[in-house]
Amino acid sequence: MSDIARRSALALALAAGIAGSAHAAEPVERPWMDRSLSPDRRADLIVAAMTDDEKFRMIRADFGQVKEKGPNPPGALNGAGFIPAIPRLGLPFLNETDAGLGVTRDGSDHKGAISLPAGLATAASFDPAVAHAGGRMIGGEARGKGYDILLSGGVNLTRDPRNGRNFEYAGEDPVLAGTIVGAAVKGIQERHIVATVKHFAINDLETGRNTLSSDIDPVALRESDLLAFQLAIAKGDPGSVMSSYNRINGTYAGEHDWLLNKVLKQEWGFKGYVMSDWGGVHSGAKAALAGLDQESAGETFDKEVYFDKPLRAALASGEFPKARLDDMVKRIMRTLFAHGILDDAKRDPVAYEADRIVARNALEAGAVLLRNEGGLLPLARKGQSVAIIGGHADKGVLAGGGSSAVADVAGDPVPGLEPTGWPGPVRYHASAPLEFMRKLGGKVSFDPGTDPAAAAKAAAGADVAVVFVTKWAAESFDTPDLALPDNQDALVEAVAKANPKTVVVLETNGPVKMPWLDRVGAVMEAWYPGSGGGEAIARLLYGVTAPSGRLPLSWPKDEAQLPRPAIQGAGLNSKAKPADNVDYNIEGADVGYRWFEKTKREPLFAFGYGLGYTSFAYSDFAVDKDAKGNPVAHVTVKNTGKVAGADVPQIYVTASGAATRRLAGWAKVALKPGASRRVDIPLEPLALARYDDKAGRWHVAAGSYSVKLARSATDVAGEKTVTLGESFPVVKAP
């Protein structure tokens, strides 16, 4: 019997006697297993049947990975977290895994997994369907490997392009990020897996993350980072939210009553549970009363297991009421019932090759063509020699590091790269661009790029040179600058001097400085490309599919353009002391493209920017209102070029007297040559609103609003004015 089958059998055995529970007329041994009841009622029933010891067992998860002093308990899958079974109640063991881009631990089939490209690539698709498909993919793999809870749903905004975890997230705009992550969460949970939106909140730097205070005005926070979380939760209905490591205005996120109780649970109506990050708990009763529901791996990462003896003592003294303990457990149990974790024992084997196609498609939708002088791309399928240079393109594509790094089912083709320890190891996915470019093109050669002179010689002997450059980033540190490492600028300069028909493919965490930009023919941002990345890059370069990604973040010229030109203590293994406080009031809610507009700075590439292999024209732009009085933009998009492609018309709104515009809507439109389509773009009400702190609600002021049709945040194609009456939009979790 396979491990998957064995685990399914055990889960069924633990739930023995409940098969007839779906029939309300029959006696039910465990009434909480009656699927005809609501998740809330089922949770109430099981909490009422629990002993205090069983309740305390549910509000803490152990570290799931192999312990040094002995084997893991039965049922543990060597993942991020584990909760033992409670057979008396018919509860199976529960396994958690990191899975921002794919399942990071082998699970019950003892194989690696398939990784999506970076979250920024999915966001760059500007297509919720791409995010939804990716969510279903990683949710299905997690379920097939025996997991129940995914630590997946990162929605922290890109306030700084040097943040080491930007590749896990969805960019700088709260409406885009919330929409994309919400779609991914929805896809994950359709596979009967709990998704976890994280890291709540404003964990926008890694340097000093365990101690720094993210200082920001509460209104600005609501209109930026919290808006992204609010939309992701409303659109995705995650079972869990993970509190972040950092402090917010001096208070740890896991002890933040305003954040967890007032905003998340009361105002937004979140019915799931709040888990801590690993090592993010600092107290027992204080954290529990502030809204934290579950401590994660406290025996390994916290100073002590605060949700065991300290919380039991607080319960005995009356400091911590029994009703709050019951609420914590009910939230966890309701989530498990609501998302099918306790009802569906079926776990299908992982379809790795089909999943690799999902990952490939995501990068094809999200790679961004930044430059293409003289139509250098796409490459010719015949009669053109190509020299591929650098980036281990003969072996695979780079992955980001830290807890989200996926061990590819095909192995690591470039082992031993430093750092080999945390937050490494540095990993590559075995999807080699060279292999797929040889299948699609004519004469294709390879040079490792370790010697700029040799690379230049190889480039001079080819019709076109394609240089792959990389910059590794990871959880737990930020890069101190935007420069490419390892003398790669000199490599590109040498190749471009030898052959002006040079294409640069970037495998990075986001923006980098490009001093050679004007001397190369084309540049494509491939982010961290994922398990299907090599094939996707080849198909994009050769025009099998056309690039259609748009930047989900602004691309600065250099660090001086950022709100904080330097990050104190940044860098891998830096010995410098991190800042105690980070002042986000500098930009407040004006993150990214709004910061550039507010300060009248011109980025290298604007938010929403991206090229393709065809051209599009807009006509008949109009704005009216739907039956509820909400504004809707309309535009006809026509493919005026010679190849098929996809365009992303974007709608930005500026209220009368406002300093900056806001993305309020967009559409991803795929068209064949000569085809046109009329598209309707509803505008997000919260993009039109400001938060009224005194009244405690969102407020759309009566008046006129400028509505701009644009190709990017700075490339406006048309403008209309719409007059709106006063309204108070409300967005709550389902």
XYZ file of C-alpha atoms in Angstrom:
734
model
C 0.000 0.000 0.000
C 1.348 3.451 -0.886
C 1.906 6.132 1.772
C -0.973 8.122 0.297
C -3.294 5.129 0.463
C -2.084 4.289 3.947
C -2.761 7.828 5.173
C -6.211 7.832 3.581
C -7.006 4.518 5.233
C -5.877 5.829 8.593
C -7.954 8.959 8.194
C -10.974 6.821 7.405
C -10.283 4.608 10.356
C -10.025 7.543 12.699
C -13.357 8.763 11.429
C -14.979 5.325 11.763
C -18.606 5.282 12.669
C -19.437 8.549 10.923
C -20.436 7.227 7.505
C -24.099 7.456 8.304
C -23.819 10.936 9.711
C -24.957 12.591 6.506
C -28.415 11.176 7.196
C -29.897 13.403 9.855
C -32.654 10.890 10.746
C -30.149 8.247 11.869
C -28.404 8.220 15.245
C -25.039 9.922 14.919
C -22.141 8.934 17.170
C -20.223 12.098 16.291
C -22.830 14.685 15.327
C -20.192 17.179 14.163
C -19.541 14.881 11.191
C -23.045 15.481 9.851
C -22.340 17.247 6.557
C -25.864 18.610 6.370
C -24.996 20.987 9.198
C -23.277 24.319 8.725
C -19.529 24.576 9.470
C -20.368 26.846 12.421
C -22.810 24.335 13.925
C -20.392 21.447 13.415
C -17.631 23.433 15.091
C -19.892 24.261 18.035
C -20.720 20.584 18.480
C -17.139 19.336 18.466
C -15.872 22.114 20.749
C -18.611 21.253 23.238
C -17.402 17.629 23.236
C -13.719 18.477 23.758
C -11.788 18.284 26.979
C -9.528 21.203 27.892
C -6.484 19.084 27.046
C -7.881 18.456 23.559
C -8.575 22.140 23.088
C -5.052 23.092 24.106
C -3.712 20.494 21.677
C -5.558 22.160 18.769
C -4.274 25.673 19.448
C -0.634 24.793 18.920
C 1.043 23.077 16.004
C 4.395 21.335 16.445
C 7.284 21.753 14.034
C 6.699 19.071 11.453
C 10.230 18.395 10.280
C 12.438 15.565 11.459
C 13.652 16.033 15.012
C 17.280 15.450 15.970
C 16.395 13.445 19.086
C 14.129 10.848 17.605
C 11.581 10.009 14.921
C 8.576 12.140 14.191
C 5.241 11.025 15.650
C 3.052 8.749 13.522
C 1.416 10.644 10.705
C 3.890 13.544 10.536
C 5.100 14.224 6.990
C 8.254 16.222 7.711
C 6.504 19.450 6.795
C 6.337 22.867 8.415
C 3.758 21.966 11.056
C 1.908 19.024 12.565
C -1.067 18.500 14.896
C -1.535 14.967 16.253
C -4.754 13.055 15.702
C -7.475 12.918 18.344
C -9.046 9.495 17.646
C -11.730 9.898 20.314
C -13.219 12.733 18.291
C -12.517 11.196 14.884
C -9.932 13.870 14.106
C -7.023 12.801 11.885
C -3.548 14.239 12.192
C -3.037 17.506 10.312
C 0.052 18.393 8.305
C 1.135 21.868 7.200
C 3.631 22.789 4.486
C 5.229 25.906 3.117
C 3.932 26.362 -0.388
C 4.118 29.947 -1.587
C 5.023 28.805 -5.109
C 4.731 25.055 -4.726
C 4.938 22.328 -2.075
C 8.330 22.622 -0.395
C 8.481 19.242 1.358
C 8.316 15.797 -0.215
C 5.251 14.578 1.663
C 3.899 11.072 1.575
C 5.066 10.251 -1.966
C 8.687 11.155 -1.100
C 9.157 13.129 -4.277
C 9.856 16.765 -5.010
C 7.254 19.097 -6.460
C 6.487 21.506 -9.288
C 7.132 25.183 -8.681
C 5.158 28.034 -10.149
C 7.179 31.021 -11.291
C 7.595 33.876 -8.819
C 4.428 35.415 -7.436
C 5.455 38.596 -9.243
C 5.211 36.684 -12.529
C 1.667 35.619 -11.706
C 0.817 39.198 -10.744
C 2.420 40.410 -13.984
C -0.060 38.309 -15.925
C -2.774 40.722 -14.720
C -4.995 37.652 -15.068
C -6.870 36.152 -12.085
C -7.460 32.998 -14.151
C -3.703 32.370 -14.237
C -3.517 32.825 -10.462
C -6.506 30.537 -9.946
C -4.976 27.785 -12.099
C -1.707 28.064 -10.184
C -3.530 27.839 -6.879
C -5.378 24.716 -7.972
C -2.082 23.205 -9.064
C -0.227 23.657 -5.791
C -3.347 22.802 -3.792
C -3.715 19.550 -5.717
C -0.066 18.648 -5.207
C -0.302 19.376 -1.502
C -3.382 17.224 -1.135
C -1.832 14.407 -3.145
C 1.222 14.499 -0.896
C -0.894 14.190 2.239
C -0.953 17.812 3.428
C -3.963 19.649 4.798
C -2.858 23.249 5.312
C -0.792 25.396 2.950
C 1.194 28.379 4.141
C 0.411 30.037 0.827
C -1.181 33.376 0.050
C 1.531 36.039 0.371
C 0.155 39.517 -0.241
C 2.649 41.928 1.338
C 3.104 44.952 -0.912
C 6.352 45.736 -2.703
C 7.346 48.927 -0.951
C 11.020 48.291 -1.685
C 12.401 46.307 -4.652
C 15.291 45.086 -2.475
C 13.003 43.104 -0.141
C 14.232 39.517 -0.229
C 10.733 38.017 -0.394
C 9.209 40.158 -3.120
C 9.247 37.128 -5.429
C 6.678 35.440 -3.160
C 4.240 38.351 -3.338
C 2.103 40.147 -5.914
C 3.500 43.626 -6.440
C 2.949 47.162 -5.252
C -0.700 47.884 -5.973
C -3.264 46.739 -3.376
C -6.108 46.144 -5.841
C -3.957 44.074 -8.190
C -2.259 42.171 -5.366
C -5.493 41.471 -3.516
C -7.244 40.304 -6.672
C -4.426 38.008 -7.792
C -3.803 36.453 -4.382
C -7.536 36.084 -3.752
C -7.851 34.096 -6.990
C -4.907 31.877 -6.031
C -6.369 31.211 -2.571
C -9.687 30.289 -4.110
C -7.951 27.812 -6.409
C -5.987 26.231 -3.553
C -9.045 25.689 -1.384
C -11.052 24.137 -4.208
C -8.731 21.154 -3.696
C -9.858 20.779 -0.059
C -6.750 22.411 1.351
C -6.640 25.343 3.783
C -4.813 28.393 2.403
C -3.058 30.911 4.627
C -2.958 34.582 3.677
C 0.231 36.137 5.042
C 2.193 37.946 6.516
C -0.318 40.105 8.375
C 0.724 42.879 8.182
C 3.203 45.332 6.623
C 6.065 42.817 6.742
C 7.585 44.670 3.785
C 11.268 44.219 4.658
C 13.181 41.164 5.814
C 16.085 42.938 7.517
C 15.442 42.846 11.257
C 11.983 41.403 10.626
C 11.714 39.790 14.062
C 12.175 43.051 15.925
C 11.626 46.076 13.687
C 8.565 48.254 14.011
C 6.790 49.162 10.788
C 5.608 52.660 11.633
C 2.734 54.069 9.610
C -0.416 56.102 10.047
C -3.380 53.703 10.458
C -5.353 55.360 7.636
C -2.418 55.067 5.231
C -2.026 51.428 6.302
C -5.693 50.718 5.567
C -5.399 52.326 2.130
C -2.342 50.307 1.142
C -1.155 47.039 2.710
C -4.376 46.318 4.599
C -6.441 46.995 1.479
C -4.496 44.247 -0.320
C -5.225 41.851 2.557
C -8.860 42.915 2.734
C -9.439 42.204 -0.952
C -7.499 38.915 -0.918
C -9.556 37.703 2.038
C -12.849 38.857 0.548
C -12.139 37.290 -2.845
C -10.429 34.107 -1.662
C -12.057 33.319 1.716
C -8.886 31.782 3.205
C -9.221 29.464 6.150
C -6.275 31.020 7.905
C -4.326 34.259 8.216
C -0.714 34.260 9.437
C 0.448 37.096 11.662
C 3.813 38.606 10.755
C 7.029 38.784 12.757
C 7.373 42.548 12.896
C 5.906 45.116 15.205
C 3.388 47.646 13.899
C 3.663 51.063 15.477
C 5.500 49.421 18.351
C 3.252 46.375 18.955
C 4.027 42.867 17.702
C 1.605 41.781 14.995
C 0.738 38.646 16.969
C -0.241 40.779 19.966
C -2.015 43.524 18.014
C -5.608 43.764 19.221
C -6.481 46.519 16.728
C -5.121 44.534 13.800
C -6.350 41.041 14.652
C -9.542 41.627 16.600
C -10.935 44.972 15.516
C -9.938 45.064 11.852
C -9.614 41.448 10.735
C -12.267 39.696 12.763
C -14.784 42.370 13.659
C -14.730 44.812 10.743
C -13.886 42.370 7.966
C -15.893 39.512 9.428
C -13.093 36.953 9.085
C -14.324 33.606 10.432
C -11.122 31.616 10.070
C -8.224 31.435 12.489
C -5.024 33.423 12.939
C -1.853 31.368 13.181
C 1.524 32.752 14.143
C 4.596 32.771 11.981
C 7.295 30.347 13.101
C 8.960 32.114 16.035
C 6.459 34.954 16.055
C 4.868 34.447 19.485
C 6.038 36.401 22.525
C 3.303 35.792 25.124
C 0.417 33.575 26.113
C -2.701 35.364 27.337
C -1.675 38.692 25.828
C -1.406 37.214 22.329
C -4.526 35.063 22.666
C -6.634 37.962 23.910
C -5.302 40.128 21.076
C -6.667 37.658 18.524
C -3.963 35.052 17.880
C -5.622 31.631 17.676
C -2.783 29.169 17.124
C 0.917 29.076 17.969
C 3.114 27.556 15.257
C 6.089 25.360 16.186
C 6.589 27.089 19.510
C 8.633 24.214 20.903
C 11.267 24.858 18.240
C 11.113 28.569 17.416
C 9.612 30.452 20.386
C 11.273 31.014 23.772
C 8.667 28.659 25.200
C 5.388 27.104 24.129
C 3.258 30.048 25.230
C -0.040 28.404 24.253
C 0.507 25.494 26.617
C 1.598 25.960 30.263
C 1.515 29.800 30.323
C -1.930 29.909 28.752
C -3.222 27.108 30.972
C -2.058 29.089 33.986
C -3.813 32.194 32.680
C -6.987 30.151 32.241
C -6.774 28.891 35.807
C -6.235 32.405 37.180
C -9.107 33.892 35.196
C -6.846 36.179 33.157
C -7.730 34.160 30.056
C -11.455 33.318 29.824
C -12.746 29.914 28.808
C -14.945 31.555 26.186
C -11.860 32.818 24.339
C -10.276 29.352 24.387
C -13.465 27.941 22.891
C -13.492 30.676 20.250
C -9.918 29.855 19.240
C -10.718 26.170 18.836
C -14.014 26.852 17.096
C -12.282 29.015 14.481
C -9.825 26.230 13.721
C -12.501 23.539 13.598
C -14.863 25.669 11.522
C -12.094 26.136 8.963
C -11.442 22.396 8.753
C -15.143 21.702 8.217
C -15.734 24.596 5.823
C -12.936 23.556 3.470
C -13.552 19.836 3.429
C -10.441 18.787 5.319
C -12.348 16.426 7.597
C -14.824 15.140 5.034
C -12.721 14.205 2.009
C -10.271 11.332 2.520
C -9.543 10.926 -1.203
C -6.057 12.005 -2.272
C -5.214 11.631 -5.949
C -1.606 11.030 -7.025
C 0.203 14.149 -8.202
C 0.105 14.766 -11.971
C 3.580 16.250 -12.195
C 3.824 16.669 -15.954
C 0.420 18.311 -16.238
C 1.374 20.589 -13.369
C 4.592 21.561 -15.137
C 2.482 22.846 -18.036
C 0.496 24.988 -15.580
C 3.766 26.467 -14.329
C 4.993 27.019 -17.896
C 1.777 28.776 -18.869
C 2.003 31.063 -15.845
C 5.428 32.332 -16.874
C 4.347 32.764 -20.493
C 1.528 34.988 -19.225
C 3.732 36.905 -16.785
C 7.162 37.403 -18.365
C 7.574 41.079 -19.236
C 9.264 42.273 -22.426
C 10.961 45.520 -21.380
C 12.823 46.392 -24.577
C 12.714 45.188 -28.182
C 14.581 47.538 -30.522
C 14.057 46.966 -34.227
C 11.860 43.946 -33.610
C 14.856 41.820 -32.578
C 12.421 39.418 -30.942
C 10.974 36.997 -31.723
C 13.950 35.008 -32.921
C 13.726 33.290 -36.295
C 12.927 29.586 -36.187
C 15.195 28.903 -39.167
C 18.347 30.395 -40.662
C 19.505 32.266 -37.538
C 22.377 31.254 -35.266
C 22.033 32.018 -31.567
C 24.713 32.100 -28.870
C 23.269 31.462 -25.417
C 25.463 32.831 -22.668
C 25.512 32.574 -18.872
C 23.024 31.964 -16.096
C 23.444 28.159 -16.122
C 20.991 28.245 -19.032
C 22.333 24.862 -20.112
C 21.089 23.329 -16.872
C 17.972 25.149 -15.642
C 16.478 28.312 -14.193
C 17.042 30.036 -10.846
C 14.672 29.845 -7.870
C 14.322 32.196 -4.914
C 15.444 30.999 -1.484
C 14.032 30.525 1.976
C 10.997 28.607 3.160
C 9.219 28.919 -0.202
C 12.000 27.258 -2.225
C 10.671 24.125 -3.927
C 12.800 20.992 -4.319
C 11.932 20.188 -7.925
C 10.679 16.697 -8.687
C 13.328 16.625 -11.437
C 16.119 17.440 -8.981
C 18.570 20.338 -8.751
C 20.804 20.471 -11.854
C 23.217 23.008 -10.313
C 23.935 21.691 -6.787
C 26.407 23.084 -4.284
C 25.957 26.807 -4.866
C 26.483 29.073 -1.871
C 24.883 29.544 0.516
C 24.206 25.871 1.072
C 22.740 26.610 4.522
C 19.789 28.817 5.449
C 18.300 30.720 3.659
C 19.658 28.423 0.963
C 20.423 26.115 -0.512
C 20.437 28.013 -3.777
C 18.319 25.951 -6.124
C 17.716 25.677 -9.845
C 14.792 24.008 -11.567
C 15.770 21.451 -14.192
C 14.132 23.228 -17.121
C 17.049 24.321 -19.294
C 16.411 27.173 -21.767
C 19.210 25.789 -23.958
C 17.450 22.454 -24.381
C 14.166 24.000 -25.463
C 15.760 26.667 -27.644
C 17.612 23.939 -29.535
C 14.282 22.227 -30.151
C 12.691 25.386 -31.514
C 15.561 27.138 -33.286
C 18.330 26.415 -35.719
C 22.001 26.605 -34.756
C 22.180 27.211 -30.997
C 25.458 27.216 -29.018
C 26.270 27.790 -25.343
C 28.959 29.631 -23.415
C 28.907 29.629 -19.575
C 29.612 33.362 -19.375
C 32.361 32.988 -16.786
C 34.882 34.774 -19.029
C 33.559 37.984 -20.664
C 36.182 37.791 -23.429
C 35.247 34.232 -24.352
C 31.550 35.115 -24.201
C 32.142 38.085 -26.510
C 33.898 35.809 -28.978
C 30.959 33.391 -28.936
C 28.522 36.277 -29.425
C 30.482 37.701 -32.350
C 30.227 34.387 -34.169
C 26.419 34.248 -33.953
C 23.578 36.201 -35.526
C 22.024 36.875 -32.102
C 23.348 36.577 -28.548
C 21.044 35.776 -25.628
C 22.579 36.512 -22.225
C 20.972 35.069 -19.102
C 21.707 37.080 -15.951
C 20.651 36.134 -12.438
C 20.342 37.616 -8.972
C 19.404 35.358 -6.076
C 17.237 36.659 -3.248
C 15.691 34.933 -0.287
C 13.736 35.148 2.919
C 15.493 36.632 5.983
C 17.599 39.283 4.216
C 17.260 42.186 1.819
C 19.763 43.060 -0.874
C 21.646 46.282 -0.121
C 21.369 47.591 -3.696
C 19.881 46.952 -7.132
C 23.138 45.913 -8.812
C 23.651 42.594 -10.559
C 26.233 40.460 -8.717
C 29.246 38.515 -9.987
C 30.474 40.959 -12.638
C 27.446 40.248 -14.844
C 27.220 43.882 -16.010
C 30.674 43.516 -17.516
C 29.564 40.288 -19.193
C 26.580 41.993 -20.815
C 28.712 44.977 -21.881
C 31.270 42.707 -23.531
C 28.651 40.671 -25.357
C 26.728 43.732 -26.529
C 29.926 45.344 -27.806
C 30.684 42.193 -29.808
C 27.131 41.815 -31.110
C 24.565 44.630 -30.980
C 21.840 42.049 -31.532
C 21.965 41.030 -27.877
C 18.964 39.864 -25.863
C 19.155 39.892 -22.062
C 16.924 37.547 -20.064
C 16.656 38.498 -16.389
C 16.066 35.873 -13.701
C 15.679 38.114 -10.680
C 13.608 38.996 -7.629
C 12.537 42.179 -9.397
C 14.169 45.375 -10.640
C 17.923 45.617 -11.126
C 20.071 48.419 -12.450
C 20.898 48.041 -16.141
C 23.778 50.370 -17.100
C 23.991 48.590 -20.457
C 20.305 48.998 -21.337
C 20.786 51.353 -24.289
C 23.374 49.047 -25.845
C 21.332 45.846 -26.023
C 18.545 45.053 -28.442
C 16.020 43.398 -26.140
C 15.399 42.714 -22.450
C 12.922 40.262 -20.951
C 12.148 39.964 -17.224
C 11.537 36.271 -16.525
C 11.467 36.670 -12.708
C 12.217 33.323 -11.051
C 10.817 31.203 -13.881
C 9.625 28.057 -12.069
C 9.606 24.401 -13.077
C 8.385 25.105 -16.606
C 10.566 28.167 -16.987
C 13.106 26.992 -19.550
C 10.433 25.904 -21.986
C 8.396 29.069 -21.410
C 11.408 31.304 -22.068
C 12.208 29.447 -25.283
C 8.628 29.666 -26.504
C 8.536 33.392 -25.743
C 11.867 34.140 -27.414
C 10.916 32.230 -30.553
C 7.395 33.616 -30.738
C 5.532 30.364 -30.172
C 3.621 32.539 -27.758
C 3.817 36.311 -27.429
C 4.848 38.033 -24.181
C 1.937 39.825 -22.534
C 3.081 40.462 -18.978
C 2.879 43.920 -17.461
C 5.037 45.136 -14.578
C 3.252 44.731 -11.217
C 5.770 47.159 -9.715
C 7.623 50.304 -10.710
C 11.179 49.776 -11.967
C 13.399 52.523 -10.525
C 16.505 53.824 -12.241
C 18.483 53.426 -9.037
C 18.188 53.362 -5.241
C 18.101 57.155 -4.991
C 14.570 57.165 -6.415
C 13.194 55.060 -3.551
C 11.521 56.395 -0.387
C 14.437 54.937 1.598
C 17.631 54.968 -0.496
C 19.384 52.649 1.991
C 18.221 49.727 4.150
C 20.092 49.692 7.451
C 21.662 46.275 8.008
C 20.753 44.862 4.582
C 22.735 42.070 2.980
C 23.217 38.340 3.449
C 25.157 37.711 6.672
C 25.421 41.439 7.334
C 26.852 42.248 10.763
C 25.360 45.752 10.802
C 22.516 46.371 13.232
C 19.090 46.554 11.543
C 16.876 49.551 12.169
C 14.570 49.396 15.177
C 11.915 51.328 13.265
C 11.087 51.781 9.591
C 9.202 54.961 8.745
C 6.585 54.065 6.146
C 4.935 57.437 6.634
C 7.436 58.746 4.077
C 5.266 57.350 1.296
C 2.239 56.316 3.371
C -0.425 54.940 1.061
C 1.355 56.317 -2.016
C 3.255 53.129 -2.759
C 5.130 52.488 -5.992
C 3.754 54.315 -9.014
C 1.902 56.714 -6.740
C 5.188 57.611 -5.006
C 6.739 58.364 -8.391
C 3.779 60.516 -9.392
C 3.662 62.309 -6.037
C 7.386 63.145 -6.085
C 7.439 63.826 -9.841
C 10.097 61.191 -10.458
C 10.307 59.193 -13.656
C 11.026 55.487 -13.200
C 13.031 53.478 -15.692
C 9.886 51.461 -16.458
C 6.440 52.298 -15.117
C 4.005 50.070 -13.275
C 1.793 48.350 -15.842
C 4.411 48.611 -18.611
C 5.149 45.755 -20.996
C 5.741 45.153 -24.703
C 4.597 42.399 -27.046
C 5.055 41.242 -30.630
C 2.008 43.007 -31.987
C 0.246 46.357 -31.579
C -3.140 47.341 -30.174
C -5.417 50.303 -30.720
C -8.116 51.649 -28.409
C -11.337 53.308 -29.483
C -14.747 54.364 -28.153
C -13.560 54.817 -24.590
C -16.518 55.610 -22.318
C -17.469 55.557 -18.656
C -20.960 55.055 -17.257
C -22.581 53.446 -14.215
C -24.140 50.070 -13.582
C -27.546 49.518 -11.977
C -26.051 50.045 -8.502
C -24.434 53.337 -9.463
C -20.901 51.944 -9.635
C -18.736 53.266 -12.481
C -17.815 50.987 -15.372
C -15.313 51.784 -18.133
C -15.753 50.527 -21.682
C -13.204 50.372 -24.491
C -12.810 48.621 -27.818
C -9.427 46.925 -28.180
C -8.133 45.974 -31.651
C -5.081 43.935 -32.573
C -3.564 46.056 -35.358
C -0.460 43.892 -35.827
C 0.378 40.695 -37.678
C 0.480 38.119 -34.862
C -1.813 37.057 -32.057
C -1.250 38.626 -28.663
C -2.834 39.880 -25.470
C -3.196 43.423 -24.207
C -3.968 44.867 -20.777
C -5.952 48.114 -20.915
C -5.724 49.699 -17.459
C -8.036 52.174 -15.751
C -6.679 54.708 -13.263
C -8.855 57.041 -11.231
C -8.005 60.364 -9.590
C -10.454 62.125 -7.304
C -10.836 65.871 -7.533
C -7.981 67.463 -5.583
C -6.125 64.158 -5.080
C -2.361 64.079 -5.596
C -2.081 60.619 -7.106
C -3.986 58.229 -9.337
C -5.040 54.724 -8.378
C -5.441 51.575 -10.419
C -9.158 50.826 -10.325
C -9.554 48.108 -12.951
C -8.100 46.350 -15.973
C -8.800 43.593 -18.474
C -6.594 40.956 -20.119
C -7.678 40.760 -23.757
C -6.323 38.105 -26.148
C -6.888 38.822 -29.836
C -5.892 37.400 -33.199
C -4.514 39.755 -35.864
C -7.183 42.191 -37.015
C -9.686 41.121 -34.358
C -11.307 43.551 -31.938
C -13.375 43.270 -28.791
C -15.449 45.625 -26.687
C -14.552 45.121 -23.016
C -16.282 46.301 -19.864
C -14.081 47.127 -16.874
C -15.904 47.601 -13.541
C -14.004 49.929 -11.234
C -13.099 48.702 -7.750
C -15.129 50.828 -5.293
C -12.332 50.835 -2.721
C -9.974 52.354 -5.293
C -12.345 55.324 -5.434
C -12.718 55.590 -1.661
C -10.724 56.977 1.239
C -10.877 55.576 4.725
C -12.665 57.832 7.230
C -10.995 56.983 10.524
C -13.448 58.946 12.673
C -16.476 57.285 11.143
C -14.725 53.918 10.916
C -15.676 53.241 7.281
C -14.699 53.704 3.660
C -16.084 56.825 2.036
C -16.507 57.730 -1.631
C -16.907 61.492 -1.641
C -19.476 63.063 -3.940
C -17.860 64.852 -6.862
C -16.053 64.428 -10.154
C -13.405 61.792 -10.785
C -10.891 61.663 -13.600
C -10.930 58.227 -15.227
C -7.888 57.477 -17.396
C -7.506 54.675 -19.907
C -3.821 53.771 -19.969
C -1.214 51.297 -21.172
C 0.771 51.833 -17.973
C 0.679 54.142 -14.974
C 2.358 56.863 -17.060
C 1.106 56.130 -20.597
C -2.414 57.550 -20.807
C -4.483 56.785 -23.910
C -7.727 58.548 -23.011
C -9.497 60.398 -20.233
C -13.095 60.829 -19.130
C -14.803 62.383 -16.134
C -17.467 60.682 -14.067
C -19.578 62.292 -11.360
C -20.333 60.138 -8.346
C -22.647 60.534 -5.424
C -21.554 59.875 -1.868
C -21.342 56.190 -0.978
C -19.849 53.896 1.644
C -18.482 50.708 0.048
C -18.253 47.646 2.247
C -16.095 44.601 1.614
C -16.235 41.691 4.026
C -15.059 38.126 3.997
C -17.687 35.628 2.775
